[in-house]
Amino acid sequence: DAKTTQPPSMDCAEGRAANLPCNHSTISGNEYVYWYRQIHSQGPQYIIHGLKNNETNEMASLIITEDRKSSTLILPHATLRDTAVYYCIASNTGTASKLTFGTGTRLQVTL
Amino acid sequence: KAGVTQTPRYLIKTRGQQVTLSCSPISGHRSVSWYQQTPGQGLQFLFEYFSETQRNKGNFPGRFSGRQFSNSRSEMNVSTLELGDSALYLCASSQGTAQETQYFGPGTRLLVL
């Protein structure tokens, strides 16, 4: 799996958009970008994933650059309940069931 | 649909004992993966079972083992517990086909004294 790099921590004011970056400069053509988050001591929660097109669901939007070397997870209106560690993972078909988690970004949403 | 369930949620054992953790996947899911999470090493993949067979394995010693039953429920076993085995053990399920999203359970927190 390609290595991903994320900032260790970020702050965001409640109600504002949270933009979480991820660098995956060595990603290969068949690797998807997955985002999970983990709220304190709970199991990771799936957020969104994509290959090369931008994706949106009820939780977030995923913007992947054209060269696929980086991506941004956008939480459009962050709330206090979005405070969590966010993991960006590159995974291909053969490794989708054995995710390699990095250290993630600790997002703190404040009033 | 009910989510992934894990039992027990909390467990305290002493060094040298063994422990068995259980995971019930989402209905219809055939793949179950296990992960260990510790403050020092983060989230690490242990192994994956699909249709009662171990399909992938992480880099853990043989003290860590697992199995899967015909109803897709899975158990993992850790023998001869060490202090360093204290961790949150997570299981995740998916349908098991290519590029399937994994859904995680709440975890079992194991404390080894």
mmCIF file of C-alpha atoms in Angstrom:
data_model
loop_
_atom_site.group_PDB
_atom_site.id
_atom_site.type_symbol
_atom_site.label_atom_id
_atom_site.label_comp_id
_atom_site.label_asym_id
_atom_site.label_seq_id
_atom_site.Cartn_x
_atom_site.Cartn_y
_atom_site.Cartn_z
ATOM 1 C CA ASP A 1 0.000 0.000 0.000
ATOM 2 C CA ALA A 2 1.154 3.513 -0.687
ATOM 3 C CA LYS A 3 2.318 5.465 2.336
ATOM 4 C CA THR A 4 0.070 8.353 3.346
ATOM 5 C CA THR A 5 1.099 11.480 5.213
ATOM 6 C CA GLN A 6 -1.276 13.584 7.284
ATOM 7 C CA PRO A 7 -0.786 16.511 9.662
ATOM 8 C CA PRO A 8 -0.862 15.270 13.256
ATOM 9 C CA SER A 9 -3.519 17.709 14.401
ATOM 10 C CA MET A 10 -5.933 20.392 13.237
ATOM 11 C CA ASP A 11 -8.481 22.673 14.831
ATOM 12 C CA CYS A 12 -11.780 23.785 13.374
ATOM 13 C CA ALA A 13 -14.523 26.062 14.677
ATOM 14 C CA GLU A 14 -17.950 24.520 14.954
ATOM 15 C CA GLY A 15 -20.094 25.273 11.927
ATOM 16 C CA ARG A 16 -17.113 25.866 9.681
ATOM 17 C CA ALA A 17 -15.823 23.502 7.043
ATOM 18 C CA ALA A 18 -13.028 21.189 8.116
ATOM 19 C CA ASN A 19 -10.538 20.456 5.339
ATOM 20 C CA LEU A 20 -8.250 17.543 6.139
ATOM 21 C CA PRO A 21 -5.343 17.004 3.739
ATOM 22 C CA CYS A 22 -3.602 13.761 2.895
ATOM 23 C CA ASN A 23 -0.499 13.197 0.798
ATOM 24 C CA HIS A 24 -0.119 9.898 -1.061
ATOM 25 C CA SER A 25 2.497 10.734 -3.677
ATOM 26 C CA THR A 26 3.413 7.082 -4.360
ATOM 27 C CA ILE A 27 -0.144 5.856 -4.883
ATOM 28 C CA SER A 28 -0.520 3.352 -7.699
ATOM 29 C CA GLY A 29 -3.226 3.326 -10.323
ATOM 30 C CA ASN A 30 -5.303 0.621 -8.690
ATOM 31 C CA GLU A 31 -5.238 2.027 -5.164
ATOM 32 C CA TYR A 32 -8.276 3.724 -3.742
ATOM 33 C CA VAL A 33 -8.146 6.454 -1.120
ATOM 34 C CA TYR A 34 -10.185 5.602 1.974
ATOM 35 C CA TRP A 35 -11.051 7.803 4.914
ATOM 36 C CA TYR A 36 -12.017 6.495 8.318
ATOM 37 C CA ARG A 37 -12.369 8.265 11.623
ATOM 38 C CA GLN A 38 -12.108 7.055 15.174
ATOM 39 C CA ILE A 39 -13.868 8.782 17.989
ATOM 40 C CA HIS A 40 -12.138 8.195 21.293
ATOM 41 C CA SER A 41 -11.694 4.460 21.949
ATOM 42 C CA GLN A 42 -14.494 3.439 19.584
ATOM 43 C CA GLY A 43 -14.100 1.353 16.451
ATOM 44 C CA PRO A 44 -13.098 3.239 13.297
ATOM 45 C CA GLN A 45 -16.006 4.541 11.264
ATOM 46 C CA TYR A 46 -15.962 4.478 7.473
ATOM 47 C CA ILE A 47 -16.456 7.906 5.922
ATOM 48 C CA ILE A 48 -15.839 7.816 2.188
ATOM 49 C CA HIS A 49 -13.539 6.465 -0.498
ATOM 50 C CA GLY A 50 -12.623 7.233 -4.091
ATOM 51 C CA LEU A 51 -10.328 6.332 -6.951
ATOM 52 C CA LYS A 52 -9.874 9.454 -9.045
ATOM 53 C CA ASN A 53 -13.159 11.292 -9.193
ATOM 54 C CA ASN A 54 -14.407 13.548 -6.438
ATOM 55 C CA GLU A 55 -16.941 11.859 -4.210
ATOM 56 C CA THR A 56 -19.653 13.112 -1.896
ATOM 57 C CA ASN A 57 -21.932 11.383 0.561
ATOM 58 C CA GLU A 58 -24.029 12.412 3.513
ATOM 59 C CA MET A 59 -21.002 12.677 5.767
ATOM 60 C CA ALA A 60 -18.309 14.326 3.698
ATOM 61 C CA SER A 61 -16.754 15.160 0.353
ATOM 62 C CA LEU A 62 -13.509 13.756 -0.982
ATOM 63 C CA ILE A 63 -11.451 15.797 -3.407
ATOM 64 C CA ILE A 64 -8.634 13.924 -5.171
ATOM 65 C CA THR A 65 -6.117 15.882 -7.222
ATOM 66 C CA GLU A 66 -5.828 15.092 -10.888
ATOM 67 C CA ASP A 67 -2.413 13.477 -10.431
ATOM 68 C CA ARG A 68 -3.837 11.523 -7.475
ATOM 69 C CA LYS A 69 -0.879 12.412 -5.290
ATOM 70 C CA SER A 70 -3.001 14.077 -2.655
ATOM 71 C CA SER A 71 -6.565 14.374 -1.451
ATOM 72 C CA THR A 72 -8.690 16.438 0.900
ATOM 73 C CA LEU A 73 -11.535 15.287 3.083
ATOM 74 C CA ILE A 74 -14.104 18.024 3.622
ATOM 75 C CA LEU A 75 -16.602 18.044 6.475
ATOM 76 C CA PRO A 76 -18.852 20.892 5.313
ATOM 77 C CA HIS A 77 -20.236 21.990 8.680
ATOM 78 C CA ALA A 78 -18.157 20.555 11.494
ATOM 79 C CA THR A 79 -19.822 19.873 14.834
ATOM 80 C CA LEU A 80 -18.359 18.965 18.204
ATOM 81 C CA ARG A 81 -19.240 15.325 17.473
ATOM 82 C CA ASP A 82 -16.798 15.387 14.553
ATOM 83 C CA THR A 83 -13.887 15.618 16.991
ATOM 84 C CA ALA A 84 -11.919 12.458 16.234
ATOM 85 C CA VAL A 85 -8.782 11.016 14.671
ATOM 86 C CA TYR A 86 -9.128 10.890 10.889
ATOM 87 C CA TYR A 87 -7.212 8.278 8.915
ATOM 88 C CA CYS A 88 -6.407 8.453 5.232
ATOM 89 C CA ILE A 89 -5.535 5.051 3.743
ATOM 90 C CA ALA A 90 -4.473 3.925 0.283
ATOM 91 C CA SER A 91 -5.692 0.437 -0.484
ATOM 92 C CA ASN A 92 -5.914 -1.757 -3.552
ATOM 93 C CA THR A 93 -8.177 -4.648 -4.353
ATOM 94 C CA GLY A 94 -5.859 -7.152 -2.742
ATOM 95 C CA THR A 95 -5.489 -5.255 0.505
ATOM 96 C CA ALA A 96 -8.963 -3.891 1.082
ATOM 97 C CA SER A 97 -9.430 -6.331 3.935
ATOM 98 C CA LYS A 98 -6.115 -5.541 5.634
ATOM 99 C CA LEU A 99 -6.013 -1.803 5.961
ATOM 100 C CA THR A 100 -2.754 -0.113 6.905
ATOM 101 C CA PHE A 101 -3.529 2.697 9.310
ATOM 102 C CA GLY A 102 -1.065 5.518 9.839
ATOM 103 C CA THR A 103 -1.116 7.949 12.726
ATOM 104 C CA GLY A 104 -3.938 10.059 11.293
ATOM 105 C CA THR A 105 -4.982 13.643 11.994
ATOM 106 C CA ARG A 106 -6.520 14.522 15.324
ATOM 107 C CA LEU A 107 -9.291 17.021 14.506
ATOM 108 C CA GLN A 108 -10.478 19.155 17.390
ATOM 109 C CA VAL A 109 -13.732 21.014 16.762
ATOM 110 C CA THR A 110 -14.237 23.919 19.122
ATOM 111 C CA LEU A 111 -17.070 26.288 19.979
ATOM 112 C CA LYS B 1 -29.079 -3.987 9.677
ATOM 113 C CA ALA B 2 -27.315 -4.604 12.933
ATOM 114 C CA GLY B 3 -23.680 -3.598 12.998
ATOM 115 C CA VAL B 4 -20.623 -5.605 13.902
ATOM 116 C CA THR B 5 -20.769 -6.846 17.470
ATOM 117 C CA GLN B 6 -17.898 -7.918 19.668
ATOM 118 C CA THR B 7 -17.926 -9.715 22.988
ATOM 119 C CA PRO B 8 -16.857 -9.209 25.626
ATOM 120 C CA ARG B 9 -16.343 -5.458 25.594
ATOM 121 C CA TYR B 10 -13.862 -5.467 28.457
ATOM 122 C CA LEU B 11 -11.624 -8.184 29.811
ATOM 123 C CA ILE B 12 -8.936 -8.456 32.451
ATOM 124 C CA LYS B 13 -6.483 -11.356 32.378
ATOM 125 C CA THR B 14 -3.142 -12.158 33.963
ATOM 126 C CA ARG B 15 0.121 -13.012 32.268
ATOM 127 C CA GLY B 16 0.310 -16.560 30.987
ATOM 128 C CA GLN B 17 -3.431 -16.983 30.605
ATOM 129 C CA GLN B 18 -5.198 -17.300 27.302
ATOM 130 C CA VAL B 19 -8.181 -15.367 25.997
ATOM 131 C CA THR B 20 -10.834 -15.807 23.320
ATOM 132 C CA LEU B 21 -12.610 -12.864 21.754
ATOM 133 C CA SER B 22 -15.708 -13.107 19.604
ATOM 134 C CA CYS B 23 -16.936 -11.123 16.622
ATOM 135 C CA SER B 24 -20.291 -11.308 14.840
ATOM 136 C CA PRO B 25 -20.174 -9.635 11.420
ATOM 137 C CA ILE B 26 -22.904 -7.705 9.682
ATOM 138 C CA SER B 27 -25.487 -10.068 8.234
ATOM 139 C CA GLY B 28 -24.419 -11.225 4.786
ATOM 140 C CA HIS B 29 -20.767 -10.321 5.277
ATOM 141 C CA ARG B 30 -18.359 -13.199 4.747
ATOM 142 C CA SER B 31 -15.057 -11.554 5.573
ATOM 143 C CA VAL B 32 -13.878 -10.764 9.082
ATOM 144 C CA SER B 33 -10.613 -8.986 9.798
ATOM 145 C CA TRP B 34 -9.004 -8.478 13.185
ATOM 146 C CA TYR B 35 -6.868 -5.546 14.286
ATOM 147 C CA GLN B 36 -4.917 -4.669 17.401
ATOM 148 C CA GLN B 37 -4.672 -1.076 18.593
ATOM 149 C CA THR B 38 -2.117 0.043 21.156
ATOM 150 C CA PRO B 39 -0.882 3.548 22.031
ATOM 151 C CA GLY B 40 2.622 2.684 20.873
ATOM 152 C CA GLN B 41 1.960 0.795 17.634
ATOM 153 C CA GLY B 42 -1.367 2.206 16.569
ATOM 154 C CA LEU B 43 -3.844 0.100 14.589
ATOM 155 C CA GLN B 44 -2.261 -3.052 13.193
ATOM 156 C CA PHE B 45 -3.775 -5.786 11.069
ATOM 157 C CA LEU B 46 -3.772 -9.257 12.628
ATOM 158 C CA PHE B 47 -5.528 -11.535 10.128
ATOM 159 C CA GLU B 48 -8.541 -11.939 7.888
ATOM 160 C CA TYR B 49 -10.915 -14.842 7.509
ATOM 161 C CA PHE B 50 -13.147 -15.448 4.518
ATOM 162 C CA SER B 51 -15.415 -18.446 4.139
ATOM 163 C CA GLU B 52 -13.836 -20.146 7.157
ATOM 164 C CA THR B 53 -10.305 -19.834 5.740
ATOM 165 C CA GLN B 54 -7.534 -17.482 6.745
ATOM 166 C CA ARG B 55 -6.968 -15.337 3.673
ATOM 167 C CA ASN B 56 -4.491 -12.749 4.925
ATOM 168 C CA LYS B 57 -2.160 -12.558 7.874
ATOM 169 C CA GLY B 58 -0.303 -9.729 9.545
ATOM 170 C CA ASN B 59 3.031 -9.818 11.295
ATOM 171 C CA PHE B 60 2.093 -11.196 14.684
ATOM 172 C CA PRO B 61 3.481 -14.212 16.574
ATOM 173 C CA GLY B 62 1.784 -17.577 16.504
ATOM 174 C CA ARG B 63 0.258 -16.926 19.934
ATOM 175 C CA PHE B 64 -2.379 -14.992 18.029
ATOM 176 C CA SER B 65 -4.772 -17.225 16.148
ATOM 177 C CA GLY B 66 -8.281 -17.143 14.873
ATOM 178 C CA ARG B 67 -11.022 -19.063 13.216
ATOM 179 C CA GLN B 68 -14.265 -18.484 11.442
ATOM 180 C CA PHE B 69 -17.443 -20.501 11.625
ATOM 181 C CA SER B 70 -19.887 -21.391 8.872
ATOM 182 C CA ASN B 71 -22.181 -18.524 9.934
ATOM 183 C CA SER B 72 -19.221 -16.120 9.428
ATOM 184 C CA ARG B 73 -18.837 -15.427 13.141
ATOM 185 C CA SER B 74 -15.194 -15.298 14.097
ATOM 186 C CA GLU B 75 -13.106 -15.797 17.186
ATOM 187 C CA MET B 76 -9.559 -14.835 17.912
ATOM 188 C CA ASN B 77 -7.425 -16.436 20.569
ATOM 189 C CA VAL B 78 -4.321 -15.195 22.281
ATOM 190 C CA SER B 79 -2.364 -17.768 24.245
ATOM 191 C CA THR B 80 0.270 -17.208 26.926
ATOM 192 C CA LEU B 81 -0.707 -13.590 27.411
ATOM 193 C CA GLU B 82 1.998 -10.976 27.853
ATOM 194 C CA LEU B 83 1.690 -7.494 29.330
ATOM 195 C CA GLY B 84 2.211 -6.052 25.859
ATOM 196 C CA ASP B 85 -0.947 -7.759 24.627
ATOM 197 C CA SER B 86 -3.002 -5.175 26.497
ATOM 198 C CA ALA B 87 -4.844 -3.424 23.706
ATOM 199 C CA LEU B 88 -8.108 -2.654 22.008
ATOM 200 C CA TYR B 89 -8.937 -5.545 19.680
ATOM 201 C CA LEU B 90 -11.133 -4.588 16.777
ATOM 202 C CA CYS B 91 -12.869 -6.682 14.221
ATOM 203 C CA ALA B 92 -14.213 -5.491 10.921
ATOM 204 C CA SER B 93 -16.481 -7.168 8.428
ATOM 205 C CA SER B 94 -17.080 -6.816 4.729
ATOM 206 C CA GLN B 95 -18.723 -8.802 1.990
ATOM 207 C CA GLY B 96 -15.278 -10.041 1.037
ATOM 208 C CA THR B 97 -15.341 -9.192 -2.629
ATOM 209 C CA ALA B 98 -12.902 -6.805 -4.292
ATOM 210 C CA GLN B 99 -12.578 -3.326 -2.838
ATOM 211 C CA GLU B 100 -15.243 -3.779 -0.248
ATOM 212 C CA THR B 101 -15.550 -1.261 2.563
ATOM 213 C CA GLN B 102 -14.821 -2.626 6.016
ATOM 214 C CA TYR B 103 -17.147 -1.872 8.907
ATOM 215 C CA PHE B 104 -15.704 -1.997 12.390
ATOM 216 C CA GLY B 105 -17.135 -3.193 15.664
ATOM 217 C CA PRO B 106 -16.757 -1.336 18.976
ATOM 218 C CA GLY B 107 -13.788 -3.431 20.049
ATOM 219 C CA THR B 108 -12.798 -5.513 23.041
ATOM 220 C CA ARG B 109 -10.491 -3.816 25.507
ATOM 221 C CA LEU B 110 -8.098 -6.356 26.993
ATOM 222 C CA LEU B 111 -5.989 -5.566 30.025
ATOM 223 C CA VAL B 112 -3.240 -8.022 30.951
ATOM 224 C CA LEU B 113 -1.924 -7.754 34.507
#
